[in-house]
PDB file of N, CA, C and O in Angstrom:
ATOM      1  N   UNK M 377      -0.533   7.668   1.654  1.00 87.00           N
ATOM      2  CA  UNK M 377       0.706   6.827   1.765  1.00 87.00           C
ATOM      3  C   UNK M 377       1.422   6.750   0.315  1.00 87.00           C
ATOM      4  O   UNK M 377       0.596   6.680  -0.625  1.00 87.00           O
ATOM      5  N   UNK M 378       2.653   6.664   0.296  1.00 88.00           N
ATOM      6  CA  UNK M 378       3.271   6.379  -1.076  1.00 88.00           C
ATOM      7  C   UNK M 378       3.570   4.770  -1.104  1.00 88.00           C
ATOM      8  O   UNK M 378       4.127   4.243  -0.093  1.00 88.00           O
ATOM      9  N   UNK M 379       3.194   4.216  -2.138  1.00 90.00           N
ATOM     10  CA  UNK M 379       3.438   2.761  -2.336  1.00 90.00           C
ATOM     11  C   UNK M 379       4.928   2.642  -2.475  1.00 90.00           C
ATOM     12  O   UNK M 379       5.613   3.550  -3.011  1.00 90.00           O
ATOM     13  N   UNK M 380       5.409   1.480  -2.143  1.00 91.00           N
ATOM     14  CA  UNK M 380       6.879   1.332  -2.340  1.00 91.00           C
ATOM     15  C   UNK M 380       7.262   1.603  -3.753  1.00 91.00           C
ATOM     16  O   UNK M 380       6.526   1.213  -4.689  1.00 91.00           O
ATOM     17  N   UNK M 381       8.345   2.214  -3.917  1.00 91.00           N
ATOM     18  CA  UNK M 381       8.804   2.558  -5.120  1.00 91.00           C
ATOM     19  C   UNK M 381       8.339   3.831  -5.768  1.00 91.00           C
ATOM     20  O   UNK M 381       8.691   4.288  -6.799  1.00 91.00           O
ATOM     21  N   UNK M 382       7.307   4.485  -5.023  1.00 88.00           N
ATOM     22  CA  UNK M 382       6.816   5.674  -5.438  1.00 88.00           C
ATOM     23  C   UNK M 382       6.912   6.839  -4.509  1.00 88.00           C
ATOM     24  O   UNK M 382       7.180   6.627  -3.187  1.00 88.00           O
ATOM     25  N   UNK M 383       7.110   8.032  -4.954  1.00 91.00           N
ATOM     26  CA  UNK M 383       7.205   9.210  -4.104  1.00 91.00           C
ATOM     27  C   UNK M 383       8.409   9.075  -3.066  1.00 91.00           C
ATOM     28  O   UNK M 383       9.456   8.897  -3.501  1.00 91.00           O
ATOM     29  N   UNK M 384       8.173   9.302  -1.837  1.00 91.00           N
ATOM     30  CA  UNK M 384       9.149   9.361  -0.819  1.00 91.00           C
ATOM     31  C   UNK M 384       9.424   7.986  -0.075  1.00 91.00           C
ATOM     32  O   UNK M 384      10.319   7.902   0.680  1.00 91.00           O
ATOM     33  N   UNK M 385       8.781   7.047  -0.620  1.00 90.00           N
ATOM     34  CA  UNK M 385       8.942   5.653   0.033  1.00 90.00           C
ATOM     35  C   UNK M 385      10.166   4.973  -0.491  1.00 90.00           C
ATOM     36  O   UNK M 385      10.792   5.519  -1.621  1.00 90.00           O
ATOM     37  N   UNK M 386      10.598   3.907   0.184  1.00 89.00           N
ATOM     38  CA  UNK M 386      11.724   3.181  -0.193  1.00 89.00           C
ATOM     39  C   UNK M 386      11.583   2.585  -1.507  1.00 89.00           C
ATOM     40  O   UNK M 386      10.491   2.493  -2.061  1.00 89.00           O
ATOM     41  N   UNK M 387      12.709   2.201  -2.185  1.00 92.00           N
ATOM     42  CA  UNK M 387      12.735   1.553  -3.530  1.00 92.00           C
ATOM     43  C   UNK M 387      13.476   0.308  -3.592  1.00 92.00           C
ATOM     44  O   UNK M 387      14.508   0.254  -4.186  1.00 92.00           O
ATOM     45  N   UNK M 388      12.833  -0.709  -2.972  1.00 91.00           N
ATOM     46  CA  UNK M 388      13.612  -2.034  -3.030  1.00 91.00           C
ATOM     47  C   UNK M 388      13.520  -2.540  -4.384  1.00 91.00           C
ATOM     48  O   UNK M 388      12.633  -2.208  -5.180  1.00 91.00           O
ATOM     49  N   UNK M 389      14.274  -3.587  -4.523  1.00 91.00           N
ATOM     50  CA  UNK M 389      14.553  -4.198  -5.849  1.00 91.00           C
ATOM     51  C   UNK M 389      13.390  -5.407  -5.974  1.00 91.00           C
ATOM     52  O   UNK M 389      13.394  -5.951  -6.991  1.00 91.00           O
ATOM     53  N   UNK M 390      12.574  -5.587  -5.204  1.00 90.00           N
ATOM     54  CA  UNK M 390      11.500  -6.646  -5.105  1.00 90.00           C
ATOM     55  C   UNK M 390      10.221  -6.132  -4.487  1.00 90.00           C
ATOM     56  O   UNK M 390      10.225  -4.960  -3.823  1.00 90.00           O
ATOM     57  N   UNK M 391       9.078  -6.958  -4.558  1.00 92.00           N
ATOM     58  CA  UNK M 391       7.839  -6.566  -3.892  1.00 92.00           C
ATOM     59  C   UNK M 391       6.841  -5.612  -4.569  1.00 92.00           C
ATOM     60  O   UNK M 391       6.265  -4.936  -3.794  1.00 92.00           O
ATOM     61  N   UNK M 392       6.939  -5.763  -5.806  1.00 94.00           N
ATOM     62  CA  UNK M 392       6.039  -4.864  -6.524  1.00 94.00           C
ATOM     63  C   UNK M 392       4.729  -5.452  -7.008  1.00 94.00           C
ATOM     64  O   UNK M 392       4.144  -4.883  -7.776  1.00 94.00           O
ATOM     65  N   UNK M 393       4.568  -6.686  -6.700  1.00 95.00           N
ATOM     66  CA  UNK M 393       3.245  -7.392  -7.054  1.00 95.00           C
ATOM     67  C   UNK M 393       2.042  -6.653  -6.342  1.00 95.00           C
ATOM     68  O   UNK M 393       2.232  -6.114  -5.257  1.00 95.00           O
ATOM     69  N   UNK M 394       0.947  -6.690  -6.939  1.00 96.00           N
ATOM     70  CA  UNK M 394      -0.327  -6.053  -6.456  1.00 96.00           C
ATOM     71  C   UNK M 394      -0.527  -6.621  -5.037  1.00 96.00           C
ATOM     72  O   UNK M 394      -0.915  -5.883  -4.002  1.00 96.00           O
ATOM     73  N   UNK M 395      -0.454  -7.921  -4.840  1.00 96.00           N
ATOM     74  CA  UNK M 395      -0.745  -8.475  -3.510  1.00 96.00           C
ATOM     75  C   UNK M 395       0.179  -7.979  -2.386  1.00 96.00           C
ATOM     76  O   UNK M 395      -0.282  -7.758  -1.306  1.00 96.00           O
ATOM     77  N   UNK M 396       1.500  -7.729  -2.844  1.00 96.00           N
ATOM     78  CA  UNK M 396       2.430  -7.164  -1.828  1.00 96.00           C
ATOM     79  C   UNK M 396       2.217  -5.751  -1.486  1.00 96.00           C
ATOM     80  O   UNK M 396       2.160  -5.362  -0.406  1.00 96.00           O
ATOM     81  N   UNK M 397       1.802  -4.950  -2.433  1.00 96.00           N
ATOM     82  CA  UNK M 397       1.425  -3.601  -2.155  1.00 96.00           C
ATOM     83  C   UNK M 397       0.142  -3.508  -1.315  1.00 96.00           C
ATOM     84  O   UNK M 397       0.039  -2.672  -0.493  1.00 96.00           O
ATOM     85  N   UNK M 398      -0.788  -4.352  -1.618  1.00 96.00           N
ATOM     86  CA  UNK M 398      -1.939  -4.369  -0.786  1.00 96.00           C
ATOM     87  C   UNK M 398      -1.680  -4.741   0.549  1.00 96.00           C
ATOM     88  O   UNK M 398      -2.257  -4.170   1.655  1.00 96.00           O
ATOM     89  N   UNK M 399      -0.658  -5.636   0.888  1.00 96.00           N
ATOM     90  CA  UNK M 399      -0.236  -6.171   2.167  1.00 96.00           C
ATOM     91  C   UNK M 399       0.311  -4.882   2.852  1.00 96.00           C
ATOM     92  O   UNK M 399       0.206  -4.648   4.110  1.00 96.00           O
ATOM     93  N   UNK M 400       1.055  -4.052   2.228  1.00 96.00           N
ATOM     94  CA  UNK M 400       1.880  -2.912   2.733  1.00 96.00           C
ATOM     95  C   UNK M 400       0.637  -1.972   3.139  1.00 96.00           C
ATOM     96  O   UNK M 400       0.741  -1.489   4.395  1.00 96.00           O
ATOM     97  N   UNK M 401      -0.417  -1.721   2.577  1.00 96.00           N
ATOM     98  CA  UNK M 401      -1.599  -0.926   2.887  1.00 96.00           C
ATOM     99  C   UNK M 401      -2.147  -1.600   4.203  1.00 96.00           C
ATOM    100  O   UNK M 401      -2.352  -0.830   5.107  1.00 96.00           O
ATOM    101  N   UNK M 402      -2.415  -2.796   4.300  1.00 96.00           N
ATOM    102  CA  UNK M 402      -2.950  -3.404   5.424  1.00 96.00           C
ATOM    103  C   UNK M 402      -2.077  -3.306   6.679  1.00 96.00           C
ATOM    104  O   UNK M 402      -2.532  -3.039   7.671  1.00 96.00           O
ATOM    105  N   UNK M 403      -0.751  -3.595   6.334  1.00 97.00           N
ATOM    106  CA  UNK M 403       0.114  -3.352   7.591  1.00 97.00           C
ATOM    107  C   UNK M 403       0.175  -1.985   8.139  1.00 97.00           C
ATOM    108  O   UNK M 403       0.265  -1.772   9.303  1.00 97.00           O
ATOM    109  N   UNK M 404       0.032  -1.009   7.281  1.00 96.00           N
ATOM    110  CA  UNK M 404      -0.093   0.396   7.738  1.00 96.00           C
ATOM    111  C   UNK M 404      -1.284   0.636   8.470  1.00 96.00           C
ATOM    112  O   UNK M 404      -1.258   1.193   9.627  1.00 96.00           O
ATOM    113  N   UNK M 405      -2.327   0.190   7.960  1.00 97.00           N
ATOM    114  CA  UNK M 405      -3.638   0.334   8.691  1.00 97.00           C
ATOM    115  C   UNK M 405      -3.594  -0.336   9.961  1.00 97.00           C
ATOM    116  O   UNK M 405      -4.045   0.218  11.046  1.00 97.00           O
ATOM    117  N   UNK M 406      -3.086  -1.581  10.020  1.00 97.00           N
ATOM    118  CA  UNK M 406      -2.943  -2.290  11.332  1.00 97.00           C
ATOM    119  C   UNK M 406      -1.993  -1.559  12.341  1.00 97.00           C
ATOM    120  O   UNK M 406      -2.354  -1.496  13.487  1.00 97.00           O
ATOM    121  N   UNK M 407      -0.853  -1.173  11.877  1.00 98.00           N
ATOM    122  CA  UNK M 407       0.061  -0.422  12.683  1.00 98.00           C
ATOM    123  C   UNK M 407      -0.539   0.838  13.379  1.00 98.00           C
ATOM    124  O   UNK M 407      -0.223   1.263  14.514  1.00 98.00           O
ATOM    125  N   UNK M 408      -1.417   1.531  12.497  1.00 97.00           N
ATOM    126  CA  UNK M 408      -1.944   2.749  12.972  1.00 97.00           C
ATOM    127  C   UNK M 408      -3.267   2.448  13.703  1.00 97.00           C
ATOM    128  O   UNK M 408      -4.014   3.312  14.306  1.00 97.00           O
ATOM    129  N   UNK M 409      -3.675   1.153  13.832  1.00 98.00           N
ATOM    130  CA  UNK M 409      -4.797   0.695  14.563  1.00 98.00           C
ATOM    131  C   UNK M 409      -6.141   1.314  13.971  1.00 98.00           C
ATOM    132  O   UNK M 409      -7.042   1.705  14.792  1.00 98.00           O
ATOM    133  N   UNK M 410      -6.128   1.473  12.763  1.00 96.00           N
ATOM    134  CA  UNK M 410      -7.319   1.967  11.972  1.00 96.00           C
ATOM    135  C   UNK M 410      -8.173   0.866  11.571  1.00 96.00           C
ATOM    136  O   UNK M 410      -7.707  -0.097  10.929  1.00 96.00           O
ATOM    137  N   UNK M 411      -9.433   0.978  11.820  1.00 91.00           N
ATOM    138  CA  UNK M 411     -10.428  -0.106  11.377  1.00 91.00           C
ATOM    139  C   UNK M 411     -11.462   0.293  10.526  1.00 91.00           C
ATOM    140  O   UNK M 411     -11.899  -0.314   9.542  1.00 91.00           O
ATOM    141  N   UNK M 412     -12.053   1.570  10.669  1.00 94.00           N
ATOM    142  CA  UNK M 412     -13.091   2.035   9.932  1.00 94.00           C
ATOM    143  C   UNK M 412     -12.539   3.082   9.022  1.00 94.00           C
ATOM    144  O   UNK M 412     -12.588   4.271   9.314  1.00 94.00           O
ATOM    145  N   UNK M 413     -12.154   2.612   7.807  1.00 96.00           N
ATOM    146  CA  UNK M 413     -11.477   3.671   6.843  1.00 96.00           C
ATOM    147  C   UNK M 413     -12.272   3.558   5.527  1.00 96.00           C
ATOM    148  O   UNK M 413     -12.891   2.560   5.271  1.00 96.00           O
ATOM    149  N   UNK M 414     -12.018   4.603   4.738  1.00 96.00           N
ATOM    150  CA  UNK M 414     -12.460   4.508   3.320  1.00 96.00           C
ATOM    151  C   UNK M 414     -11.148   4.673   2.574  1.00 96.00           C
ATOM    152  O   UNK M 414     -10.403   5.621   2.688  1.00 96.00           O
ATOM    153  N   UNK M 415     -10.996   3.806   1.644  1.00 95.00           N
ATOM    154  CA  UNK M 415      -9.776   3.749   0.711  1.00 95.00           C
ATOM    155  C   UNK M 415     -10.225   4.165  -0.675  1.00 95.00           C
ATOM    156  O   UNK M 415     -11.252   3.702  -1.078  1.00 95.00           O
ATOM    157  N   UNK M 416      -9.464   5.027  -1.266  1.00 94.00           N
ATOM    158  CA  UNK M 416      -9.682   5.406  -2.731  1.00 94.00           C
ATOM    159  C   UNK M 416      -8.372   5.233  -3.373  1.00 94.00           C
ATOM    160  O   UNK M 416      -7.310   5.440  -3.079  1.00 94.00           O
ATOM    161  N   UNK M 417      -8.593   4.534  -4.568  1.00 92.00           N
ATOM    162  CA  UNK M 417      -7.319   4.262  -5.391  1.00 92.00           C
ATOM    163  C   UNK M 417      -7.611   4.922  -6.720  1.00 92.00           C
ATOM    164  O   UNK M 417      -8.704   5.006  -7.272  1.00 92.00           O
ATOM    165  N   UNK M 418      -6.427   5.184  -7.391  1.00 91.00           N
ATOM    166  CA  UNK M 418      -6.487   5.718  -8.893  1.00 91.00           C
ATOM    167  C   UNK M 418      -5.561   4.904  -9.610  1.00 91.00           C
ATOM    168  O   UNK M 418      -4.451   4.489  -9.102  1.00 91.00           O
ATOM    169  N   UNK M 419      -5.887   4.459 -10.964  1.00 92.00           N
ATOM    170  CA  UNK M 419      -5.085   3.711 -11.688  1.00 92.00           C
ATOM    171  C   UNK M 419      -4.761   2.383 -10.973  1.00 92.00           C
ATOM    172  O   UNK M 419      -5.673   1.644 -10.730  1.00 92.00           O
ATOM    173  N   UNK M 420      -3.418   2.085 -10.860  1.00 91.00           N
ATOM    174  CA  UNK M 420      -3.140   0.974 -10.278  1.00 91.00           C
ATOM    175  C   UNK M 420      -3.523   0.822  -8.818  1.00 91.00           C
ATOM    176  O   UNK M 420      -3.687  -0.392  -8.270  1.00 91.00           O
ATOM    177  N   UNK M 421      -3.664   1.876  -8.187  1.00 91.00           N
ATOM    178  CA  UNK M 421      -4.076   1.964  -6.722  1.00 91.00           C
ATOM    179  C   UNK M 421      -5.547   1.232  -6.702  1.00 91.00           C
ATOM    180  O   UNK M 421      -5.876   0.724  -5.568  1.00 91.00           O
ATOM    181  N   UNK M 422      -6.283   1.282  -7.674  1.00 94.00           N
ATOM    182  CA  UNK M 422      -7.605   0.567  -7.589  1.00 94.00           C
ATOM    183  C   UNK M 422      -7.450  -0.905  -7.458  1.00 94.00           C
ATOM    184  O   UNK M 422      -8.155  -1.422  -6.568  1.00 94.00           O
ATOM    185  N   UNK M 423      -6.485  -1.459  -8.125  1.00 95.00           N
ATOM    186  CA  UNK M 423      -6.213  -2.904  -7.864  1.00 95.00           C
ATOM    187  C   UNK M 423      -5.732  -3.189  -6.459  1.00 95.00           C
ATOM    188  O   UNK M 423      -5.813  -4.148  -5.945  1.00 95.00           O
ATOM    189  N   UNK M 424      -4.797  -2.352  -5.945  1.00 96.00           N
ATOM    190  CA  UNK M 424      -4.161  -2.446  -4.621  1.00 96.00           C
ATOM    191  C   UNK M 424      -5.343  -2.408  -3.691  1.00 96.00           C
ATOM    192  O   UNK M 424      -5.312  -3.169  -2.701  1.00 96.00           O
ATOM    193  N   UNK M 425      -6.307  -1.458  -3.746  1.00 94.00           N
ATOM    194  CA  UNK M 425      -7.374  -1.237  -2.780  1.00 94.00           C
ATOM    195  C   UNK M 425      -8.157  -2.521  -2.878  1.00 94.00           C
ATOM    196  O   UNK M 425      -8.654  -3.077  -1.844  1.00 94.00           O
TER     197      UNK M 425
END
């Protein structure tokens, strides 16, 4: 997935705190009903994961 403000995702003027980005990931996993996943982050993505 592209985090908000990156790649093809939307670019809102707010919501760029690590906690908000982490919630975006959680909401995606919940929406896809995924429970047993492995997450890998690079750079800032490590903090998000």
